[in-house]
Amino acid sequence: MAKIEDFNFNGKKAIVRVDFNVPLDENGNITDDTRIRGALPTLKKILADGGSLILMSHMGKPKGKINTKLSLSQIREAVAKALGTDVKFAPDCAKASEAAKDLKPGEVLLLENLRFYPEEEGKPVGIEKTDPAYDEAKKAMKESQKEFAKTLANYADVYVNDAFGTAHRRHASTAVIADYFDQDHKMLGFLMEKEVKAVDNILKDIKRPFTAIMGGSKVSTKIGIIENLMDKVDNLILCGGMTYTFAKAMGGNIGKSICETDKLDLALDIMKKAKEKGVNLVLGTDCVAADDFNNNANTQICSVMNIPEGWEGLDAGPESIKAFREVIVPAKTILWNGPAGVFEFDNFTAGSRAIAEAIVEATKNGAFSLVGGGDSVACVNKFGVADSVSYVSTGGGALLEAIEGKTLPGVAAVEEK
Ligand code: AMP
């Protein structure tokens, strides 16, 4: 694998897989351009070297069909503005060889949404998994996926993958395409390098104590990562909606709080494993309970083991916050994924805010702190502390899979010898 910092792009055409899957409002205006800004170091380096850029991305889930609401033409101007140069647009990503051929050094071509073609994801369309012909259809689709990837590869001399958000997928543009470039002509972009390094800091270069904070609504979606972390962390805070599954498993009355009743055994098992492995498991003990799921509901502080009938825990209580702080502030490695409450409601942000503030304090004292996964990123942005933690990951699923210890296809494809 080549290294982007060492590569001279002068006179080269680089096809770059970016993650321009930015949120749009109903008028097609970008509501958050973090992902475009995240790709700029890579794109600017290539242009500054005298290279030309072919940018490819997906947007949303068009499921292999053209959908004008998900056209990347809507972000062309924003990309041009961010790069400070004009951006050409190829309305069919698989028929852009002329436009690519005509590109001169310093020029930029943006391809239309890759997922307008089912070959990008490589899943057969219009056939159920239960259909006896499914396996054949899948095989045929894998072959056309290779053709599609080859078409894209032929546009350029060099392949750069800078889309961490989709690195956990083996798609045409994120992995298969890499087969058509030799080791010296494929590489990770700067953003990907940073993301991979941040995960390494968490998994390999651990300074102790290591505190992981897992929140969000459900324990079931986080179980893989919780199990993997159990072998690594000193302190594991489990907060947010999953608190109530644990409280119920311990025999508590949780009112109408969110709960996965089929995961009570799993909760007890996590508690047992933590004990066996010497992990300090920190669960919320009190909560801000509400009589309705809305910002203006009546509230009361109560034990998570004793929530009145008809009430639900929507945020961590003061005693829990104190316990969370005690293991976050002295930590030297911190991972945060998932809020401690329904932070979207302003009256239920205290737990998540306290976690964010404790992480900032620890970071000031020399801790490495990684915040990742959509909602925790929204939290640090909401509380204005994104610049005060060590690293905010752009990846949701990709980050979680990397921390679970899985190899990311998007990284492996470029690294393969
Ligand atoms: P996840 O996607 O699993 O990370 O969950 C994030 C969501 O969990 C956010 O939208 C929060 O509003 C929600 N959440 C956090 N705490 C609670 C709670 N106590 N009750 C219901 N939802 C919660």
Short mmCIF file of C-alpha atoms and ligand atoms in Angstrom, two decimals:
data_model
loop_
_atom_site.label_atom_id
_atom_site.label_comp_id
_atom_site.label_asym_id
_atom_site.label_seq_id
_atom_site.Cartn_x
_atom_site.Cartn_y
_atom_site.Cartn_z
CA MET A 1 0.00 0.00 0.00
CA ALA A 2 1.26 3.47 -0.87
CA LYS A 3 1.15 6.30 1.68
CA ILE A 4 -0.74 9.41 0.69
CA GLU A 5 1.75 11.72 2.41
CA ASP A 6 4.61 10.29 0.29
CA PHE A 7 2.77 10.04 -3.02
CA ASN A 8 3.26 12.66 -5.70
CA PHE A 9 0.02 13.06 -7.63
CA ASN A 10 1.54 15.37 -10.24
CA GLY A 11 -0.04 14.57 -13.62
CA LYS A 12 -2.04 11.69 -12.13
CA LYS A 13 -5.76 11.12 -12.13
CA ALA A 14 -6.93 10.00 -8.71
CA ILE A 15 -10.29 8.37 -8.11
CA VAL A 16 -11.21 9.05 -4.51
CA ARG A 17 -14.00 7.27 -2.60
CA VAL A 18 -15.32 9.95 -0.30
CA ASP A 19 -18.25 9.90 2.08
CA PHE A 20 -20.40 12.75 0.78
CA ASN A 21 -23.54 11.20 2.21
CA VAL A 22 -24.43 14.52 3.84
CA PRO A 23 -27.84 15.25 5.34
CA LEU A 24 -30.08 17.43 3.15
CA ASP A 25 -33.23 19.37 4.03
CA GLU A 26 -36.42 19.07 1.97
CA ASN A 27 -35.09 21.71 -0.46
CA GLY A 28 -31.86 19.83 -1.05
CA ASN A 29 -29.74 22.16 1.11
CA ILE A 30 -26.92 20.61 3.12
CA THR A 31 -27.68 20.78 6.85
CA ASP A 32 -24.29 19.50 8.05
CA ASP A 33 -21.18 19.59 5.85
CA THR A 34 -18.84 17.79 8.30
CA ARG A 35 -18.27 14.95 5.84
CA ILE A 36 -17.27 17.27 3.00
CA ARG A 37 -14.88 19.14 5.29
CA GLY A 38 -13.47 15.82 6.51
CA ALA A 39 -12.30 14.88 3.01
CA LEU A 40 -10.62 18.22 2.23
CA PRO A 41 -7.05 17.44 3.40
CA THR A 42 -6.87 14.50 0.97
CA LEU A 43 -8.51 16.34 -1.91
CA LYS A 44 -6.43 19.48 -1.47
CA LYS A 45 -3.17 17.51 -1.32
CA ILE A 46 -3.97 15.79 -4.64
CA LEU A 47 -4.84 19.09 -6.35
CA ALA A 48 -1.85 20.91 -4.84
CA ASP A 49 0.46 18.18 -6.21
CA GLY A 50 -0.90 18.83 -9.71
CA GLY A 51 -3.23 15.85 -9.87
CA SER A 52 -6.86 15.72 -11.00
CA LEU A 53 -9.74 14.37 -8.97
CA ILE A 54 -12.55 11.98 -9.72
CA LEU A 55 -14.83 11.98 -6.69
CA MET A 56 -17.24 9.14 -6.03
CA SER A 57 -19.70 8.64 -3.20
CA HIS A 58 -23.08 7.28 -2.34
CA MET A 59 -25.97 9.28 -0.90
CA GLY A 60 -28.80 7.68 1.02
CA LYS A 61 -30.33 4.36 0.05
CA PRO A 62 -31.64 4.49 -3.53
CA LYS A 63 -31.44 0.68 -3.63
CA GLY A 64 -29.97 0.40 -7.10
CA LYS A 65 -32.44 2.80 -8.76
CA ILE A 66 -32.14 6.39 -9.98
CA ASN A 67 -33.69 8.76 -7.45
CA THR A 68 -33.28 12.46 -8.18
CA LYS A 69 -33.83 13.34 -4.50
CA LEU A 70 -30.56 11.52 -3.81
CA SER A 71 -28.59 13.03 -6.68
CA LEU A 72 -25.10 14.20 -5.81
CA SER A 73 -25.62 17.09 -8.25
CA GLN A 74 -27.24 18.80 -5.25
CA ILE A 75 -23.91 19.06 -3.44
CA ARG A 76 -21.75 19.97 -6.43
CA GLU A 77 -21.68 23.68 -5.59
CA ALA A 78 -20.86 23.05 -1.94
CA VAL A 79 -17.95 20.81 -2.95
CA ALA A 80 -16.74 23.46 -5.42
CA LYS A 81 -16.90 26.10 -2.71
CA ALA A 82 -15.05 23.93 -0.20
CA LEU A 83 -12.31 23.14 -2.74
CA GLY A 84 -12.19 26.66 -4.15
CA THR A 85 -12.43 25.38 -7.70
CA ASP A 86 -15.05 24.46 -10.29
CA VAL A 87 -16.46 20.92 -10.12
CA LYS A 88 -17.65 19.08 -13.24
CA PHE A 89 -20.47 16.58 -12.87
CA ALA A 90 -20.89 13.15 -14.50
CA PRO A 91 -24.65 12.35 -14.45
CA ASP A 92 -24.00 8.62 -14.93
CA CYS A 93 -21.19 7.26 -12.79
CA ALA A 94 -20.66 4.24 -15.05
CA LYS A 95 -20.48 6.29 -18.26
CA ALA A 96 -17.88 8.87 -17.34
CA SER A 97 -14.83 7.63 -19.20
CA GLU A 98 -14.82 10.55 -21.68
CA ALA A 99 -15.22 13.12 -18.92
CA ALA A 100 -12.46 11.42 -16.93
CA LYS A 101 -10.17 11.26 -19.96
CA ASP A 102 -10.61 15.00 -20.56
CA LEU A 103 -9.67 15.98 -17.01
CA LYS A 104 -6.64 18.25 -16.78
CA PRO A 105 -4.38 18.65 -13.74
CA GLY A 106 -6.20 20.64 -11.07
CA GLU A 107 -9.65 19.73 -12.41
CA VAL A 108 -12.36 17.93 -10.47
CA LEU A 109 -15.09 15.58 -11.64
CA LEU A 110 -17.88 14.47 -9.31
CA LEU A 111 -19.66 11.23 -10.24
CA GLU A 112 -23.39 10.71 -9.71
CA ASN A 113 -24.53 8.58 -6.74
CA LEU A 114 -22.86 5.17 -7.01
CA ARG A 115 -25.84 3.42 -5.44
CA PHE A 116 -28.04 4.25 -8.43
CA TYR A 117 -26.40 1.03 -9.67
CA PRO A 118 -27.16 -2.15 -7.68
CA GLU A 119 -23.62 -3.29 -8.58
CA GLU A 120 -22.21 -0.81 -6.06
CA GLU A 121 -23.58 -2.75 -3.10
CA GLY A 122 -23.49 -6.04 -5.00
CA LYS A 123 -26.86 -7.28 -3.74
CA PRO A 124 -29.21 -8.85 -6.28
CA VAL A 125 -32.40 -6.82 -6.73
CA GLY A 126 -35.96 -8.01 -7.07
CA ILE A 127 -35.32 -11.44 -5.62
CA GLU A 128 -35.87 -12.66 -2.08
CA LYS A 129 -33.18 -14.53 -0.15
CA THR A 130 -35.63 -17.41 0.22
CA ASP A 131 -35.97 -17.81 -3.58
CA PRO A 132 -34.18 -20.95 -4.82
CA ALA A 133 -32.64 -18.85 -7.61
CA TYR A 134 -31.15 -16.38 -5.11
CA ASP A 135 -27.67 -17.93 -4.94
CA GLU A 136 -27.35 -17.89 -8.74
CA ALA A 137 -28.53 -14.27 -8.86
CA LYS A 138 -26.01 -13.36 -6.17
CA LYS A 139 -23.20 -15.01 -8.09
CA ALA A 140 -24.17 -13.16 -11.27
CA MET A 141 -24.36 -9.89 -9.33
CA LYS A 142 -20.86 -10.41 -7.89
CA GLU A 143 -19.58 -10.76 -11.47
CA SER A 144 -21.30 -7.55 -12.60
CA GLN A 145 -20.01 -5.86 -9.47
CA LYS A 146 -16.46 -6.65 -10.61
CA GLU A 147 -17.22 -5.18 -14.05
CA PHE A 148 -18.67 -2.05 -12.44
CA ALA A 149 -15.62 -1.67 -10.20
CA LYS A 150 -13.32 -2.14 -13.19
CA THR A 151 -15.17 0.58 -15.12
CA LEU A 152 -14.61 2.99 -12.24
CA ALA A 153 -10.97 1.92 -11.87
CA ASN A 154 -10.32 2.58 -15.56
CA TYR A 155 -11.06 6.29 -15.06
CA ALA A 156 -7.91 6.82 -13.02
CA ASP A 157 -4.24 6.04 -12.33
CA VAL A 158 -4.56 5.93 -8.55
CA TYR A 159 -7.23 4.84 -6.06
CA VAL A 160 -7.66 6.56 -2.71
CA ASN A 161 -10.18 5.42 -0.12
CA ASP A 162 -11.10 8.20 2.29
CA ALA A 163 -14.62 7.06 3.18
CA PHE A 164 -14.41 5.69 6.71
CA GLY A 165 -18.20 5.77 7.07
CA THR A 166 -18.53 2.93 4.51
CA ALA A 167 -15.24 1.11 5.24
CA HIS A 168 -17.16 -1.74 6.89
CA ARG A 169 -18.84 -2.56 3.58
CA ARG A 170 -17.34 -4.62 0.78
CA HIS A 171 -18.82 -2.52 -2.00
CA ALA A 172 -17.52 -1.90 -5.55
CA SER A 173 -16.12 1.54 -4.72
CA THR A 174 -14.92 0.79 -1.19
CA ALA A 175 -13.11 -2.50 -1.73
CA VAL A 176 -13.59 -4.38 -5.04
CA ILE A 177 -12.09 -1.51 -7.07
CA ALA A 178 -8.78 -1.88 -5.20
CA ASP A 179 -8.16 -5.16 -7.07
CA TYR A 180 -7.58 -3.17 -10.24
CA PHE A 181 -4.67 -1.13 -8.87
CA ASP A 182 -1.22 -2.38 -7.90
CA GLN A 183 0.18 -1.85 -4.41
CA ASP A 184 1.92 1.40 -5.39
CA HIS A 185 -1.25 2.95 -6.74
CA LYS A 186 -3.81 2.45 -3.96
CA MET A 187 -3.88 4.03 -0.56
CA LEU A 188 -5.92 5.34 2.33
CA GLY A 189 -6.72 9.06 2.44
CA PHE A 190 -5.78 11.30 5.37
CA LEU A 191 -9.18 10.98 7.04
CA MET A 192 -9.07 7.18 6.88
CA GLU A 193 -5.52 7.17 8.24
CA LYS A 194 -6.65 9.33 11.17
CA GLU A 195 -9.65 7.11 11.88
CA VAL A 196 -7.58 3.92 11.75
CA LYS A 197 -4.97 5.48 14.06
CA ALA A 198 -7.68 6.58 16.53
CA VAL A 199 -9.04 3.04 16.70
CA ASP A 200 -5.49 1.71 17.18
CA ASN A 201 -5.06 4.09 20.12
CA ILE A 202 -8.15 2.61 21.69
CA LEU A 203 -7.42 -1.04 20.91
CA LYS A 204 -3.64 -1.31 20.91
CA ASP A 205 -1.98 1.66 22.51
CA ILE A 206 -4.00 1.72 25.72
CA LYS A 207 -2.95 4.10 28.51
CA ARG A 208 -4.65 3.14 31.76
CA PRO A 209 -7.12 3.52 33.25
CA PHE A 210 -9.31 2.92 30.21
CA THR A 211 -12.96 3.93 30.60
CA ALA A 212 -15.56 3.11 27.94
CA ILE A 213 -18.97 4.72 28.04
CA MET A 214 -21.69 2.97 26.08
CA GLY A 215 -25.11 4.53 25.93
CA GLY A 216 -27.99 4.79 23.50
CA SER A 217 -31.27 3.03 23.43
CA LYS A 218 -30.53 -0.68 23.29
CA VAL A 219 -28.11 -3.21 24.66
CA SER A 220 -28.75 -5.61 21.76
CA THR A 221 -27.16 -3.35 19.13
CA LYS A 222 -24.07 -2.81 21.28
CA ILE A 223 -23.47 -6.30 22.59
CA GLY A 224 -20.62 -7.15 20.19
CA ILE A 225 -18.66 -4.09 21.17
CA ILE A 226 -19.46 -4.46 24.89
CA GLU A 227 -18.09 -8.02 24.84
CA ASN A 228 -14.96 -6.98 22.98
CA LEU A 229 -14.34 -4.06 25.32
CA MET A 230 -14.73 -6.25 28.37
CA ASP A 231 -11.26 -7.68 27.66
CA LYS A 232 -9.70 -4.25 27.43
CA VAL A 233 -11.28 -1.70 29.73
CA ASP A 234 -10.85 -0.98 33.41
CA ASN A 235 -14.19 0.80 33.73
CA LEU A 236 -17.31 0.24 31.66
CA ILE A 237 -20.18 2.68 32.01
CA LEU A 238 -23.45 1.40 30.53
CA CYS A 239 -26.00 4.19 30.42
CA GLY A 240 -28.93 5.56 28.42
CA GLY A 241 -31.90 3.38 27.60
CA MET A 242 -30.07 0.12 28.32
CA THR A 243 -29.94 1.07 32.02
CA TYR A 244 -33.53 -0.12 32.40
CA THR A 245 -32.93 -3.54 30.89
CA PHE A 246 -30.29 -4.03 33.59
CA ALA A 247 -32.52 -2.63 36.34
CA LYS A 248 -35.36 -4.93 35.32
CA ALA A 249 -32.98 -7.90 35.12
CA MET A 250 -32.01 -7.14 38.75
CA GLY A 251 -35.67 -7.22 39.77
CA GLY A 252 -36.37 -3.48 39.67
CA ASN A 253 -39.64 -1.75 38.86
CA ILE A 254 -38.90 0.36 35.83
CA GLY A 255 -42.35 1.79 35.05
CA LYS A 256 -42.73 2.25 31.29
CA SER A 257 -39.01 2.85 30.67
CA ILE A 258 -37.50 1.47 27.48
CA CYS A 259 -36.54 -2.16 28.05
CA GLU A 260 -35.59 -5.19 26.00
CA THR A 261 -37.39 -7.88 27.95
CA ASP A 262 -35.79 -10.64 25.85
CA LYS A 263 -32.34 -9.40 26.87
CA LEU A 264 -32.63 -9.71 30.64
CA ASP A 265 -30.42 -12.82 30.72
CA LEU A 266 -27.92 -11.08 28.50
CA ALA A 267 -27.79 -8.18 30.96
CA LEU A 268 -27.13 -10.54 33.87
CA ASP A 269 -24.50 -12.31 31.81
CA ILE A 270 -22.71 -9.01 31.10
CA MET A 271 -22.70 -8.27 34.84
CA LYS A 272 -21.28 -11.72 35.58
CA LYS A 273 -18.59 -11.43 32.89
CA ALA A 274 -17.54 -8.00 34.14
CA LYS A 275 -17.05 -9.46 37.61
CA GLU A 276 -15.05 -12.42 36.27
CA LYS A 277 -12.83 -10.17 34.20
CA GLY A 278 -12.28 -7.61 36.96
CA VAL A 279 -13.99 -4.84 34.97
CA ASN A 280 -15.58 -2.11 37.06
CA LEU A 281 -19.09 -2.01 35.59
CA VAL A 282 -20.79 1.28 36.34
CA LEU A 283 -24.56 1.30 35.87
CA GLY A 284 -26.88 4.22 36.54
CA THR A 285 -28.50 4.02 39.98
CA ASP A 286 -30.90 6.96 39.73
CA CYS A 287 -32.65 8.66 36.84
CA VAL A 288 -34.74 11.60 35.75
CA ALA A 289 -38.12 9.96 35.25
CA ALA A 290 -40.81 11.61 33.14
CA ASP A 291 -44.57 11.05 32.97
CA ASP A 292 -44.50 11.36 29.19
CA PHE A 293 -41.99 10.99 26.33
CA ASN A 294 -41.69 14.69 25.63
CA ASN A 295 -39.52 17.63 26.56
CA ASN A 296 -42.14 19.32 28.74
CA ALA A 297 -43.20 16.26 30.70
CA ASN A 298 -43.32 16.38 34.51
CA THR A 299 -40.17 14.93 36.04
CA GLN A 300 -38.90 13.43 39.25
CA ILE A 301 -35.59 11.94 40.34
CA CYS A 302 -35.91 8.33 41.44
CA SER A 303 -33.99 5.11 41.83
CA VAL A 304 -33.78 3.09 38.60
CA MET A 305 -35.01 0.16 40.71
CA ASN A 306 -38.14 1.97 41.73
CA ILE A 307 -39.72 4.01 38.96
CA PRO A 308 -43.42 4.72 39.52
CA GLU A 309 -45.99 3.08 37.28
CA GLY A 310 -46.60 5.17 34.14
CA TRP A 311 -43.25 6.99 34.42
CA GLU A 312 -40.10 6.36 32.37
CA GLY A 313 -36.41 7.08 32.89
CA LEU A 314 -35.25 9.55 30.24
CA ASP A 315 -31.94 10.74 31.68
CA ALA A 316 -29.29 9.84 34.24
CA GLY A 317 -29.85 11.20 37.76
CA PRO A 318 -27.35 13.19 39.89
CA GLU A 319 -26.01 10.17 41.82
CA SER A 320 -25.33 8.32 38.55
CA ILE A 321 -23.66 11.38 37.06
CA LYS A 322 -21.35 11.55 40.09
CA ALA A 323 -20.42 7.87 39.66
CA PHE A 324 -19.78 8.36 35.92
CA ARG A 325 -17.53 11.36 36.58
CA GLU A 326 -15.48 9.41 39.11
CA VAL A 327 -14.31 6.95 36.46
CA ILE A 328 -14.11 9.36 33.53
CA VAL A 329 -12.10 12.26 34.96
CA PRO A 330 -9.04 10.18 36.05
CA ALA A 331 -9.07 8.00 32.89
CA LYS A 332 -6.21 8.09 30.38
CA THR A 333 -8.06 6.37 27.50
CA ILE A 334 -11.74 7.07 26.88
CA LEU A 335 -14.24 5.79 24.35
CA TRP A 336 -17.75 7.23 24.21
CA ASN A 337 -20.56 5.83 22.09
CA GLY A 338 -24.20 6.61 22.72
CA PRO A 339 -25.97 9.23 24.88
CA ALA A 340 -26.91 8.83 28.56
CA GLY A 341 -30.45 10.03 27.97
CA VAL A 342 -32.87 11.41 25.41
CA PHE A 343 -30.49 14.29 24.70
CA GLU A 344 -32.63 15.45 21.77
CA PHE A 345 -34.99 16.89 24.43
CA ASP A 346 -33.26 19.89 26.07
CA ASN A 347 -34.62 18.97 29.51
CA PHE A 348 -32.98 15.54 29.39
CA THR A 349 -29.44 16.42 28.40
CA ALA A 350 -27.83 16.59 31.87
CA GLY A 351 -26.38 13.06 31.86
CA SER A 352 -24.92 13.29 28.37
CA ARG A 353 -23.65 16.81 29.03
CA ALA A 354 -21.95 15.72 32.25
CA ILE A 355 -20.24 12.87 30.40
CA ALA A 356 -19.07 15.24 27.66
CA GLU A 357 -17.73 17.69 30.25
CA ALA A 358 -15.92 14.97 32.22
CA ILE A 359 -14.32 13.74 28.98
CA VAL A 360 -13.15 17.26 28.17
CA GLU A 361 -11.63 17.53 31.67
CA ALA A 362 -9.82 14.20 31.31
CA THR A 363 -8.58 15.17 27.84
CA LYS A 364 -7.13 18.39 29.26
CA ASN A 365 -5.29 16.19 31.76
CA GLY A 366 -3.70 14.16 28.96
CA ALA A 367 -6.24 11.42 28.21
CA PHE A 368 -6.85 10.19 24.67
CA SER A 369 -10.60 10.45 24.08
CA LEU A 370 -12.46 9.04 21.10
CA VAL A 371 -16.09 9.93 20.54
CA GLY A 372 -17.93 8.11 17.79
CA GLY A 373 -21.25 6.89 16.52
CA GLY A 374 -23.86 9.29 15.17
CA ASP A 375 -25.60 10.29 18.37
CA SER A 376 -22.55 10.89 20.53
CA VAL A 377 -21.15 13.07 17.76
CA ALA A 378 -24.44 14.98 17.73
CA CYS A 379 -24.03 15.33 21.52
CA VAL A 380 -20.52 16.80 21.44
CA ASN A 381 -21.65 19.14 18.69
CA LYS A 382 -24.76 20.16 20.65
CA PHE A 383 -22.65 20.90 23.74
CA GLY A 384 -19.97 22.69 21.69
CA VAL A 385 -17.10 20.47 22.87
CA ALA A 386 -16.17 18.66 19.62
CA ASP A 387 -12.83 20.52 19.54
CA SER A 388 -12.04 19.67 23.16
CA VAL A 389 -11.90 15.89 22.82
CA SER A 390 -9.01 14.06 21.13
CA TYR A 391 -10.91 12.64 18.20
CA VAL A 392 -14.46 12.68 16.88
CA SER A 393 -14.96 9.80 14.48
CA THR A 394 -16.96 10.24 11.28
CA GLY A 395 -17.88 6.55 11.30
CA GLY A 396 -20.94 5.02 12.90
CA GLY A 397 -21.18 1.34 11.98
CA ALA A 398 -17.59 1.31 10.69
CA LEU A 399 -16.23 2.60 13.99
CA LEU A 400 -18.22 0.10 16.04
CA GLU A 401 -17.12 -2.81 13.84
CA ALA A 402 -13.49 -1.70 14.03
CA ILE A 403 -13.69 -1.51 17.82
CA GLU A 404 -15.37 -4.90 17.92
CA GLY A 405 -12.07 -6.06 16.45
CA LYS A 406 -13.42 -6.80 12.95
CA THR A 407 -11.28 -6.15 9.89
CA LEU A 408 -12.78 -3.40 7.77
CA PRO A 409 -13.01 -4.49 4.08
CA GLY A 410 -12.33 -0.91 2.92
CA VAL A 411 -9.04 -0.85 4.78
CA ALA A 412 -8.05 -4.47 4.09
CA ALA A 413 -8.61 -4.12 0.31
CA VAL A 414 -6.06 -1.34 0.10
CA GLU A 415 -3.62 -2.98 2.49
CA GLU A 416 -3.76 -6.47 0.90
CA LYS A 417 -0.44 -7.65 -0.49
P1 AMP B 1 -28.52 4.30 19.70
O1 AMP B 1 -28.92 4.56 18.27
O2 AMP B 1 -28.80 2.93 20.17
O3 AMP B 1 -27.11 4.77 19.99
O4 AMP B 1 -29.48 5.19 20.57
C1 AMP B 1 -29.49 6.58 20.54
C2 AMP B 1 -30.83 7.03 21.02
O5 AMP B 1 -31.06 6.53 22.33
C3 AMP B 1 -31.00 8.53 21.11
O6 AMP B 1 -31.89 8.94 20.12
C4 AMP B 1 -31.58 8.73 22.51
O7 AMP B 1 -32.67 9.61 22.51
C5 AMP B 1 -32.00 7.35 22.90
N1 AMP B 1 -32.07 7.17 24.35
C6 AMP B 1 -31.10 7.40 25.25
N2 AMP B 1 -31.55 7.20 26.50
C7 AMP B 1 -32.85 6.84 26.39
C8 AMP B 1 -33.87 6.53 27.34
N3 AMP B 1 -33.62 6.52 28.64
N4 AMP B 1 -35.09 6.22 26.87
C9 AMP B 1 -35.33 6.21 25.56
N5 AMP B 1 -34.41 6.50 24.61
C10 AMP B 1 -33.18 6.81 25.03
#
